[in-house]
PDB file of C-alpha atoms and ligand atoms in Angstrom:
ATOM      1  CA  MET A   1       0.000   0.000   0.000  1.00 50.00           C
ATOM      2  CA  SER A   2       2.744   2.447   1.020  1.00 61.00           C
ATOM      3  CA  LEU A   3       4.697   1.491  -2.116  1.00 57.00           C
ATOM      4  CA  ARG A   4       1.689   2.388  -4.306  1.00 64.00           C
ATOM      5  CA  LYS A   5       1.238   5.619  -2.384  1.00 64.00           C
ATOM      6  CA  ASN A   6       4.898   6.543  -2.957  1.00 69.00           C
ATOM      7  CA  LYS A   7       4.647   5.775  -6.649  1.00 64.00           C
ATOM      8  CA  PHE A   8       1.481   7.876  -6.888  1.00 57.00           C
ATOM      9  CA  SER A   9       3.061  10.812  -5.095  1.00 66.00           C
ATOM     10  CA  ARG A  10       6.200  10.664  -7.330  1.00 65.00           C
ATOM     11  CA  CYS A  11       3.972  10.561 -10.387  1.00 63.00           C
ATOM     12  CA  SER A  12       1.919  13.489  -9.204  1.00 67.00           C
ATOM     13  CA  LYS A  13       5.101  15.510  -8.425  1.00 64.00           C
ATOM     14  CA  LYS A  14       6.376  14.772 -11.929  1.00 63.00           C
ATOM     15  CA  ARG A  15       3.080  15.910 -13.462  1.00 64.00           C
ATOM     16  CA  LYS A  16       3.182  19.094 -11.382  1.00 63.00           C
ATOM     17  CA  SER A  17       6.741  19.808 -12.467  1.00 66.00           C
ATOM     18  CA  VAL A  18       5.826  19.296 -16.156  1.00 65.00           C
ATOM     19  CA  ALA A  19       2.859  21.650 -15.684  1.00 67.00           C
ATOM     20  CA  THR A  20       5.123  24.245 -14.021  1.00 78.00           C
ATOM     21  CA  LYS A  21       7.651  24.017 -16.856  1.00 78.00           C
ATOM     22  CA  GLU A  22       4.872  24.489 -19.421  1.00 81.00           C
ATOM     23  CA  GLU A  23       3.481  27.473 -17.517  1.00 83.00           C
ATOM     24  CA  LEU A  24       6.950  29.004 -17.341  1.00 85.00           C
ATOM     25  CA  ALA A  25       7.550  28.477 -21.058  1.00 86.00           C
ATOM     26  CA  SER A  26       4.142  29.950 -21.812  1.00 89.00           C
ATOM     27  CA  SER A  27       4.696  33.094 -19.727  1.00 92.00           C
ATOM     28  CA  CYS A  28       8.175  33.467 -21.189  1.00 95.00           C
ATOM     29  CA  PHE A  29       6.645  33.231 -24.696  1.00 95.00           C
ATOM     30  CA  ARG A  30       4.079  35.920 -23.842  1.00 95.00           C
ATOM     31  CA  TRP A  31       6.806  38.171 -22.416  1.00 95.00           C
ATOM     32  CA  ILE A  32       9.013  37.835 -25.538  1.00 97.00           C
ATOM     33  CA  ASN A  33       6.006  38.312 -27.805  1.00 96.00           C
ATOM     34  CA  GLN A  34       5.062  41.540 -26.036  1.00 95.00           C
ATOM     35  CA  ARG A  35       8.672  42.770 -26.264  1.00 96.00           C
ATOM     36  CA  LEU A  36       8.727  42.106 -30.029  1.00 97.00           C
ATOM     37  CA  TYR A  37       5.584  44.165 -30.588  1.00 96.00           C
ATOM     38  CA  THR A  38       6.577  47.040 -28.333  1.00 95.00           C
ATOM     39  CA  SER A  39      10.236  47.565 -29.185  1.00 96.00           C
ATOM     40  CA  SER A  40      12.151  48.548 -32.289  1.00 96.00           C
ATOM     41  CA  SER A  41      13.405  45.882 -34.686  1.00 97.00           C
ATOM     42  CA  GLU A  42      16.988  46.534 -33.587  1.00 97.00           C
ATOM     43  CA  GLU A  43      16.079  46.046 -29.910  1.00 97.00           C
ATOM     44  CA  ALA A  44      14.362  42.776 -30.880  1.00 98.00           C
ATOM     45  CA  ARG A  45      17.428  41.629 -32.802  1.00 98.00           C
ATOM     46  CA  GLU A  46      19.659  42.434 -29.809  1.00 97.00           C
ATOM     47  CA  LEU A  47      17.331  40.538 -27.468  1.00 98.00           C
ATOM     48  CA  PHE A  48      17.609  37.347 -29.544  1.00 97.00           C
ATOM     49  CA  GLN A  49      21.278  37.853 -30.282  1.00 96.00           C
ATOM     50  CA  LYS A  50      22.122  38.108 -26.572  1.00 96.00           C
ATOM     51  CA  ASP A  51      20.109  35.011 -25.727  1.00 96.00           C
ATOM     52  CA  PRO A  52      19.356  32.742 -28.716  1.00 95.00           C
ATOM     53  CA  LEU A  53      17.331  30.460 -26.415  1.00 95.00           C
ATOM     54  CA  LEU A  54      14.656  33.178 -26.330  1.00 97.00           C
ATOM     55  CA  PHE A  55      14.189  32.788 -30.089  1.00 97.00           C
ATOM     56  CA  GLN A  56      13.588  29.058 -29.576  1.00 96.00           C
ATOM     57  CA  VAL A  57      11.170  29.658 -26.687  1.00 96.00           C
ATOM     58  CA  TYR A  58       9.330  32.241 -28.791  1.00 97.00           C
ATOM     59  CA  HIS A  59       8.970  29.867 -31.740  1.00 97.00           C
ATOM     60  CA  ASN A  60       7.849  26.932 -29.570  1.00 96.00           C
ATOM     61  CA  GLY A  61       5.133  29.153 -28.083  1.00 95.00           C
ATOM     62  CA  TYR A  62       4.204  30.637 -31.453  1.00 96.00           C
ATOM     63  CA  GLY A  63       3.939  27.125 -32.929  1.00 95.00           C
ATOM     64  CA  LYS A  64       1.512  26.145 -30.148  1.00 94.00           C
ATOM     65  CA  GLN A  65      -0.606  29.245 -30.780  1.00 92.00           C
ATOM     66  CA  MET A  66      -0.650  28.489 -34.510  1.00 92.00           C
ATOM     67  CA  GLU A  67      -2.022  24.999 -33.844  1.00 92.00           C
ATOM     68  CA  THR A  68      -5.209  26.622 -32.527  1.00 90.00           C
ATOM     69  CA  TRP A  69      -5.766  28.706 -35.687  1.00 91.00           C
ATOM     70  CA  PRO A  70      -8.223  27.112 -38.146  1.00 89.00           C
ATOM     71  CA  GLN A  71      -6.146  28.329 -41.084  1.00 91.00           C
ATOM     72  CA  LYS A  72      -2.511  29.412 -41.077  1.00 94.00           C
ATOM     73  CA  PRO A  73      -1.690  32.709 -42.797  1.00 97.00           C
ATOM     74  CA  LEU A  74       1.411  31.135 -44.302  1.00 97.00           C
ATOM     75  CA  GLU A  75      -0.799  28.596 -46.106  1.00 96.00           C
ATOM     76  CA  PHE A  76      -2.758  31.518 -47.528  1.00 95.00           C
ATOM     77  CA  CYS A  77       0.491  33.068 -48.820  1.00 97.00           C
ATOM     78  CA  GLN A  78       1.515  29.704 -50.211  1.00 97.00           C
ATOM     79  CA  SER A  79      -1.671  29.125 -52.194  1.00 96.00           C
ATOM     80  CA  TRP A  80      -1.706  32.685 -53.537  1.00 97.00           C
ATOM     81  CA  LEU A  81       1.925  32.344 -54.646  1.00 97.00           C
ATOM     82  CA  LYS A  82       1.271  28.950 -56.245  1.00 95.00           C
ATOM     83  CA  GLN A  83      -1.166  30.671 -58.588  1.00 95.00           C
ATOM     84  CA  TYR A  84       0.977  33.752 -59.098  1.00 96.00           C
ATOM     85  CA  CYS A  85       4.316  32.063 -59.838  1.00 95.00           C
ATOM     86  CA  LYS A  86       3.527  30.540 -63.216  1.00 87.00           C
ATOM     87  CA  GLU A  87       5.962  27.851 -64.266  1.00 81.00           C
ATOM     88  CA  ASN A  88       7.110  29.490 -67.504  1.00 84.00           C
ATOM     89  CA  LYS A  89       8.729  32.416 -65.662  1.00 93.00           C
ATOM     90  CA  SER A  90      11.361  32.673 -62.963  1.00 96.00           C
ATOM     91  CA  PHE A  91      10.703  34.406 -59.650  1.00 98.00           C
ATOM     92  CA  VAL A  92      12.792  35.733 -56.802  1.00 98.00           C
ATOM     93  CA  ILE A  93      10.973  35.813 -53.472  1.00 98.00           C
ATOM     94  CA  ALA A  94      12.177  37.459 -50.267  1.00 98.00           C
ATOM     95  CA  ASP A  95      10.508  36.097 -47.143  1.00 98.00           C
ATOM     96  CA  PHE A  96      10.815  38.810 -44.488  1.00 98.00           C
ATOM     97  CA  GLY A  97      10.635  37.233 -41.004  1.00 98.00           C
ATOM     98  CA  CYS A  98      10.406  33.610 -42.148  1.00 98.00           C
ATOM     99  CA  GLY A  99      10.632  32.181 -38.615  1.00 98.00           C
ATOM    100  CA  ASN A 100      13.062  29.537 -37.359  1.00 97.00           C
ATOM    101  CA  GLN A 101      12.879  27.599 -40.640  1.00 97.00           C
ATOM    102  CA  ALA A 102      12.513  28.520 -44.296  1.00 98.00           C
ATOM    103  CA  GLN A 103       8.966  27.107 -44.271  1.00 96.00           C
ATOM    104  CA  LEU A 104       7.598  28.971 -47.274  1.00 97.00           C
ATOM    105  CA  GLU A 105      10.642  27.927 -49.261  1.00 96.00           C
ATOM    106  CA  ASP A 106       9.851  24.297 -48.374  1.00 96.00           C
ATOM    107  CA  LYS A 107       6.219  24.688 -49.350  1.00 95.00           C
ATOM    108  CA  LEU A 108       7.002  26.318 -52.708  1.00 95.00           C
ATOM    109  CA  ASN A 109       9.893  24.159 -53.725  1.00 91.00           C
ATOM    110  CA  ARG A 110       9.934  24.770 -57.488  1.00 92.00           C
ATOM    111  CA  PRO A 111      12.865  25.105 -59.875  1.00 93.00           C
ATOM    112  CA  ASN A 112      11.616  28.475 -61.187  1.00 95.00           C
ATOM    113  CA  ILE A 113      11.496  30.089 -57.723  1.00 97.00           C
ATOM    114  CA  ARG A 114      14.541  31.369 -55.870  1.00 97.00           C
ATOM    115  CA  PHE A 115      14.137  32.272 -52.213  1.00 98.00           C
ATOM    116  CA  HIS A 116      15.867  34.593 -49.782  1.00 98.00           C
ATOM    117  CA  SER A 117      14.518  33.760 -46.323  1.00 98.00           C
ATOM    118  CA  PHE A 118      15.370  36.223 -43.562  1.00 98.00           C
ATOM    119  CA  ASP A 119      14.915  36.317 -39.816  1.00 98.00           C
ATOM    120  CA  LEU A 120      16.485  38.243 -36.983  1.00 98.00           C
ATOM    121  CA  VAL A 121      19.034  35.627 -35.899  1.00 97.00           C
ATOM    122  CA  LYS A 122      20.842  32.515 -37.068  1.00 96.00           C
ATOM    123  CA  THR A 123      18.743  29.364 -36.693  1.00 96.00           C
ATOM    124  CA  GLU A 124      19.393  25.652 -37.180  1.00 96.00           C
ATOM    125  CA  ASP A 125      18.188  26.009 -40.766  1.00 98.00           C
ATOM    126  CA  PRO A 126      21.180  27.223 -42.820  1.00 98.00           C
ATOM    127  CA  ARG A 127      18.835  28.734 -45.434  1.00 98.00           C
ATOM    128  CA  VAL A 128      17.643  31.358 -42.934  1.00 98.00           C
ATOM    129  CA  ILE A 129      19.737  34.492 -43.424  1.00 98.00           C
ATOM    130  CA  PRO A 130      20.193  36.297 -40.097  1.00 98.00           C
ATOM    131  CA  CYS A 131      19.287  39.901 -40.712  1.00 97.00           C
ATOM    132  CA  ASN A 132      17.037  42.721 -39.590  1.00 98.00           C
ATOM    133  CA  VAL A 133      14.836  43.159 -42.653  1.00 98.00           C
ATOM    134  CA  ILE A 134      14.912  46.933 -42.411  1.00 97.00           C
ATOM    135  CA  ASN A 135      18.214  46.491 -44.253  1.00 98.00           C
ATOM    136  CA  VAL A 136      18.591  43.342 -46.373  1.00 98.00           C
ATOM    137  CA  PRO A 137      21.681  42.408 -48.409  1.00 98.00           C
ATOM    138  CA  LEU A 138      19.839  42.579 -51.752  1.00 98.00           C
ATOM    139  CA  ASN A 139      20.150  45.027 -54.629  1.00 98.00           C
ATOM    140  CA  ASN A 140      17.580  47.635 -55.586  1.00 98.00           C
ATOM    141  CA  LYS A 141      14.801  46.279 -57.832  1.00 97.00           C
ATOM    142  CA  SER A 142      16.059  42.696 -57.621  1.00 98.00           C
ATOM    143  CA  VAL A 143      13.077  40.671 -56.363  1.00 98.00           C
ATOM    144  CA  ASP A 144       9.606  39.854 -57.678  1.00 98.00           C
ATOM    145  CA  VAL A 145       7.822  39.215 -54.384  1.00 98.00           C
ATOM    146  CA  VAL A 146       8.305  40.249 -50.759  1.00 98.00           C
ATOM    147  CA  VAL A 147       6.335  38.305 -48.156  1.00 98.00           C
ATOM    148  CA  CYS A 148       5.653  39.744 -44.689  1.00 98.00           C
ATOM    149  CA  CYS A 149       3.674  37.020 -42.967  1.00 98.00           C
ATOM    150  CA  LEU A 150       2.962  38.225 -39.407  1.00 98.00           C
ATOM    151  CA  SER A 151       6.382  39.859 -39.344  1.00 98.00           C
ATOM    152  CA  LEU A 152       5.569  43.597 -39.157  1.00 98.00           C
ATOM    153  CA  MET A 153       6.270  43.370 -35.457  1.00 97.00           C
ATOM    154  CA  GLY A 154       8.562  46.203 -34.401  1.00 96.00           C
ATOM    155  CA  THR A 155       7.438  49.752 -33.693  1.00 95.00           C
ATOM    156  CA  ASP A 156       9.531  50.802 -36.722  1.00 95.00           C
ATOM    157  CA  TYR A 157       7.803  48.390 -39.144  1.00 96.00           C
ATOM    158  CA  ALA A 158       7.458  51.237 -41.673  1.00 95.00           C
ATOM    159  CA  LYS A 159      11.142  50.740 -42.471  1.00 95.00           C
ATOM    160  CA  ILE A 160      10.349  47.146 -43.485  1.00 97.00           C
ATOM    161  CA  ILE A 161       7.795  48.377 -46.024  1.00 97.00           C
ATOM    162  CA  GLN A 162      10.277  50.922 -47.306  1.00 95.00           C
ATOM    163  CA  GLU A 163      12.951  48.219 -47.667  1.00 97.00           C
ATOM    164  CA  ALA A 164      10.484  45.980 -49.515  1.00 98.00           C
ATOM    165  CA  HIS A 165       9.809  48.865 -51.890  1.00 97.00           C
ATOM    166  CA  ARG A 166      13.538  49.354 -52.494  1.00 97.00           C
ATOM    167  CA  ILE A 167      14.272  45.730 -53.452  1.00 98.00           C
ATOM    168  CA  LEU A 168      11.095  45.079 -55.458  1.00 98.00           C
ATOM    169  CA  LYS A 169      11.256  45.265 -59.228  1.00 97.00           C
ATOM    170  CA  LYS A 170       8.727  47.538 -60.920  1.00 94.00           C
ATOM    171  CA  SER A 171       5.341  45.776 -60.704  1.00 93.00           C
ATOM    172  CA  GLY A 172       6.737  43.397 -58.083  1.00 97.00           C
ATOM    173  CA  VAL A 173       4.346  42.454 -55.291  1.00 98.00           C
ATOM    174  CA  LEU A 174       4.307  42.876 -51.549  1.00 98.00           C
ATOM    175  CA  ILE A 175       2.240  40.344 -49.613  1.00 98.00           C
ATOM    176  CA  ILE A 176       1.187  41.214 -46.084  1.00 98.00           C
ATOM    177  CA  ALA A 177      -0.628  38.803 -43.798  1.00 98.00           C
ATOM    178  CA  GLU A 178      -1.378  40.374 -40.426  1.00 97.00           C
ATOM    179  CA  VAL A 179      -3.437  39.581 -37.360  1.00 96.00           C
ATOM    180  CA  THR A 180      -6.893  41.181 -37.765  1.00 96.00           C
ATOM    181  CA  SER A 181      -6.942  42.724 -34.284  1.00 95.00           C
ATOM    182  CA  ARG A 182      -3.720  44.644 -35.015  1.00 96.00           C
ATOM    183  CA  LEU A 183      -5.440  46.481 -37.867  1.00 96.00           C
ATOM    184  CA  GLN A 184      -8.850  46.944 -36.300  1.00 95.00           C
ATOM    185  CA  GLY A 185     -10.143  50.423 -37.118  1.00 95.00           C
ATOM    186  CA  ILE A 186      -7.003  51.376 -39.059  1.00 95.00           C
ATOM    187  CA  LEU A 187      -7.045  48.993 -42.025  1.00 97.00           C
ATOM    188  CA  ASP A 188      -8.130  51.667 -44.531  1.00 96.00           C
ATOM    189  CA  ILE A 189      -5.548  54.159 -43.408  1.00 95.00           C
ATOM    190  CA  PHE A 190      -2.854  51.437 -43.289  1.00 96.00           C
ATOM    191  CA  CYS A 191      -3.550  50.472 -46.920  1.00 97.00           C
ATOM    192  CA  ARG A 192      -3.767  54.093 -48.063  1.00 95.00           C
ATOM    193  CA  ARG A 193      -0.435  54.978 -46.505  1.00 94.00           C
ATOM    194  CA  ILE A 194       1.269  51.939 -48.012  1.00 95.00           C
ATOM    195  CA  ALA A 195      -0.057  53.089 -51.373  1.00 94.00           C
ATOM    196  CA  GLN A 196       1.500  56.509 -50.724  1.00 91.00           C
ATOM    197  CA  ILE A 197       4.911  54.848 -50.326  1.00 92.00           C
ATOM    198  CA  GLY A 198       4.617  53.693 -53.949  1.00 95.00           C
ATOM    199  CA  PHE A 199       2.263  50.732 -54.141  1.00 97.00           C
ATOM    200  CA  GLN A 200      -1.141  49.956 -55.568  1.00 97.00           C
ATOM    201  CA  GLU A 201      -3.505  47.857 -53.503  1.00 97.00           C
ATOM    202  CA  CYS A 202      -4.496  44.763 -55.535  1.00 97.00           C
ATOM    203  CA  LEU A 203      -6.172  42.497 -53.030  1.00 98.00           C
ATOM    204  CA  ARG A 204      -7.720  42.869 -49.600  1.00 98.00           C
ATOM    205  CA  ASN A 205      -9.040  39.618 -48.177  1.00 97.00           C
ATOM    206  CA  THR A 206     -10.722  39.967 -44.789  1.00 96.00           C
ATOM    207  CA  SER A 207     -12.728  36.745 -44.996  1.00 95.00           C
ATOM    208  CA  ASN A 208     -10.677  35.076 -42.283  1.00 93.00           C
ATOM    209  CA  SER A 209     -11.488  36.221 -38.750  1.00 91.00           C
ATOM    210  CA  PHE A 210      -7.913  35.721 -37.481  1.00 93.00           C
ATOM    211  CA  PHE A 211      -5.866  37.501 -40.116  1.00 96.00           C
ATOM    212  CA  VAL A 212      -6.049  39.948 -43.008  1.00 97.00           C
ATOM    213  CA  PHE A 213      -4.406  39.064 -46.308  1.00 98.00           C
ATOM    214  CA  LEU A 214      -3.214  41.977 -48.466  1.00 98.00           C
ATOM    215  CA  VAL A 215      -1.421  42.207 -51.789  1.00 98.00           C
ATOM    216  CA  PHE A 216       0.165  45.396 -53.129  1.00 98.00           C
ATOM    217  CA  GLN A 217       1.913  45.939 -56.419  1.00 98.00           C
ATOM    218  CA  LYS A 218       4.861  48.291 -56.680  1.00 97.00           C
ATOM    219  CA  SER A 219       3.826  51.279 -58.785  1.00 93.00           C
ATOM    220  CA  THR A 220       5.405  51.633 -62.166  1.00 84.00           C
ATOM    221  CA  LYS A 221       5.705  55.399 -61.633  1.00 77.00           C
ATOM    222  CA  GLU A 222       8.843  56.476 -59.762  1.00 70.00           C
ATOM    223  CA  HIS A 223       7.772  57.713 -56.325  1.00 63.00           C
ATOM    224  CA  LYS A 224       9.717  60.434 -54.637  1.00 61.00           C
ATOM    225  CA  GLN A 225      10.165  58.791 -51.254  1.00 60.00           C
ATOM    226  CA  PRO A 226      10.820  60.670 -48.048  1.00 55.00           C
ATOM    227  CA  THR A 227      14.241  59.682 -46.683  1.00 53.00           C
ATOM    228  CA  THR A 228      12.674  57.928 -43.711  1.00 60.00           C
ATOM    229  CA  ILE A 229       9.157  56.726 -43.139  1.00 63.00           C
ATOM    230  CA  THR A 230       8.221  56.286 -39.526  1.00 64.00           C
ATOM    231  CA  THR A 231       5.273  54.872 -37.656  1.00 67.00           C
ATOM    232  CA  ASN A 232       2.981  57.137 -35.750  1.00 59.00           C
ATOM    233  CA  HIS A 233      -0.752  57.310 -35.430  1.00 49.00           C
ATOM    234  CA  ASN A 234      -1.254  61.051 -35.696  1.00 49.00           C
ATOM    235  CA  ASP A 235       0.864  62.202 -38.571  1.00 49.00           C
ATOM    236  CA  ASN A 236      -0.769  62.394 -41.999  1.00 47.00           C
ATOM    237  CA  THR A 237       2.134  61.218 -44.070  1.00 51.00           C
ATOM    238  CA  ILE A 238       3.332  58.172 -42.170  1.00 82.00           C
ATOM    239  CA  LEU A 239       2.180  54.670 -41.344  1.00 90.00           C
ATOM    240  CA  PRO A 240      -0.087  54.142 -38.328  1.00 91.00           C
ATOM    241  CA  GLN A 241       1.263  52.359 -35.283  1.00 90.00           C
ATOM    242  CA  LEU A 242      -0.178  48.825 -35.241  1.00 93.00           C
ATOM    243  CA  LYS A 243      -1.680  47.357 -32.095  1.00 89.00           C
ATOM    244  CA  PRO A 244       0.446  44.638 -30.493  1.00 92.00           C
ATOM    245  CA  CYS A 245      -0.888  41.097 -30.817  1.00 89.00           C
ATOM    246  CA  LEU A 246      -0.919  39.882 -27.221  1.00 85.00           C
ATOM    247  CA  TYR A 247      -1.806  36.273 -26.456  1.00 81.00           C
ATOM    248  CA  LYS A 248      -3.936  35.429 -23.432  1.00 75.00           C
ATOM    249  CA  LYS A 249      -2.743  33.139 -20.654  1.00 72.00           C
ATOM    250  CA  ARG A 250      -4.249  29.729 -21.378  1.00 63.00           C
TER     251      ARG A 250
HETATM  252  C1  LIG B   1       5.040  35.642 -35.855  1.00 58.15           C
HETATM  253  S1  LIG B   1       6.517  35.032 -36.561  1.00 58.15           S
HETATM  254  C2  LIG B   1       5.949  34.494 -38.169  1.00 58.15           C
HETATM  255  C3  LIG B   1       6.895  33.538 -38.833  1.00 58.15           C
HETATM  256  C4  LIG B   1       6.475  33.092 -40.232  1.00 58.15           C
HETATM  257  N1  LIG B   1       6.482  34.188 -41.166  1.00 58.15           N
HETATM  258  C5  LIG B   1       5.108  32.448 -40.194  1.00 58.15           C
HETATM  259  O1  LIG B   1       4.171  32.991 -40.786  1.00 58.15           O
HETATM  260  O2  LIG B   1       4.971  31.376 -39.583  1.00 58.15           O
HETATM  261  C6  LIG B   1       7.329  36.540 -36.965  1.00 58.15           C
HETATM  262  C7  LIG B   1       8.790  36.374 -37.307  1.00 58.15           C
HETATM  263  O3  LIG B   1       9.253  37.616 -37.843  1.00 58.15           O
HETATM  264  C8  LIG B   1      10.539  37.858 -37.353  1.00 58.15           C
HETATM  265  N2  LIG B   1      10.812  39.296 -37.433  1.00 58.15           N
HETATM  266  C9  LIG B   1      10.137  40.306 -36.850  1.00 58.15           C
HETATM  267  N3  LIG B   1      10.709  41.488 -37.136  1.00 58.15           N
HETATM  268  C10 LIG B   1      11.773  41.214 -37.931  1.00 58.15           C
HETATM  269  C11 LIG B   1      12.783  42.012 -38.535  1.00 58.15           C
HETATM  270  N4  LIG B   1      12.806  43.341 -38.384  1.00 58.15           N
HETATM  271  N5  LIG B   1      13.734  41.393 -39.272  1.00 58.15           N
HETATM  272  C12 LIG B   1      13.725  40.046 -39.427  1.00 58.15           C
HETATM  273  N6  LIG B   1      12.806  39.244 -38.876  1.00 58.15           N
HETATM  274  C13 LIG B   1      11.839  39.811 -38.131  1.00 58.15           C
HETATM  275  C14 LIG B   1      10.498  37.319 -35.917  1.00 58.15           C
HETATM  276  O4  LIG B   1      11.787  37.051 -35.421  1.00 58.15           O
HETATM  277  C15 LIG B   1       9.666  36.058 -36.099  1.00 58.15           C
HETATM  278  O5  LIG B   1      10.463  34.941 -36.363  1.00 58.15           O
END
């Protein structure tokens, strides 16, 4: 009897310790997530650079959150690109904020598509180029598509849009998938301001309740760009600050 009791108590301690570890990982994920949405991209890069484990913890937590979404925004990007990247033409795609693996590159593995997958730090996947996408090592007008799938995280995300504009060829496309709640009440102004940077809005899909899917085409007219575009809610010429996407304790 006492042997069974001991075994039971050891088992229950083990379960408690697993639960505590999961709770810790979950609160750590929420803390990192909040930091990413409320700091500049450079501060985020420094955070992960100083402690690469945080990047892993973030992506484990993000992966768990994604499991609860009925449809993944990356799948949306994938199916749109499958249609867009016709096989008789070659395409260069830059995935801005690809995550810990070059997932989109895996999903669209075709000989006519060349990928540049970027994220803030080095990961186990050698295809991921460690880089803050406000400044990517690509030439002006050298890519056909830029994908920003849930990656407009930093308070200076406007610089990401500006960088996308710089590297896109004329008529190249910018795909943005973003969490719906981040754009609530500001979607029109967000799209209008992106257009002012030198894009034309081609597609706005709000049919999914979790995320918005947007496609912009780089204008063929040369736009005179301001030297820096910043994010602020009140100014008329710049991009609105997006709301952070905070996950609830589960
Ligand atoms: C929410 S995850 C999305 C990952 C992937 N695109 C997906 O849809 O599954 C956002 C990713 O963007 C990256 N990110 C955010 N800002 C970035 C920046 N300025 N430069 C490079 N990567 C960035 C983060 O490190 C993170 O891996």
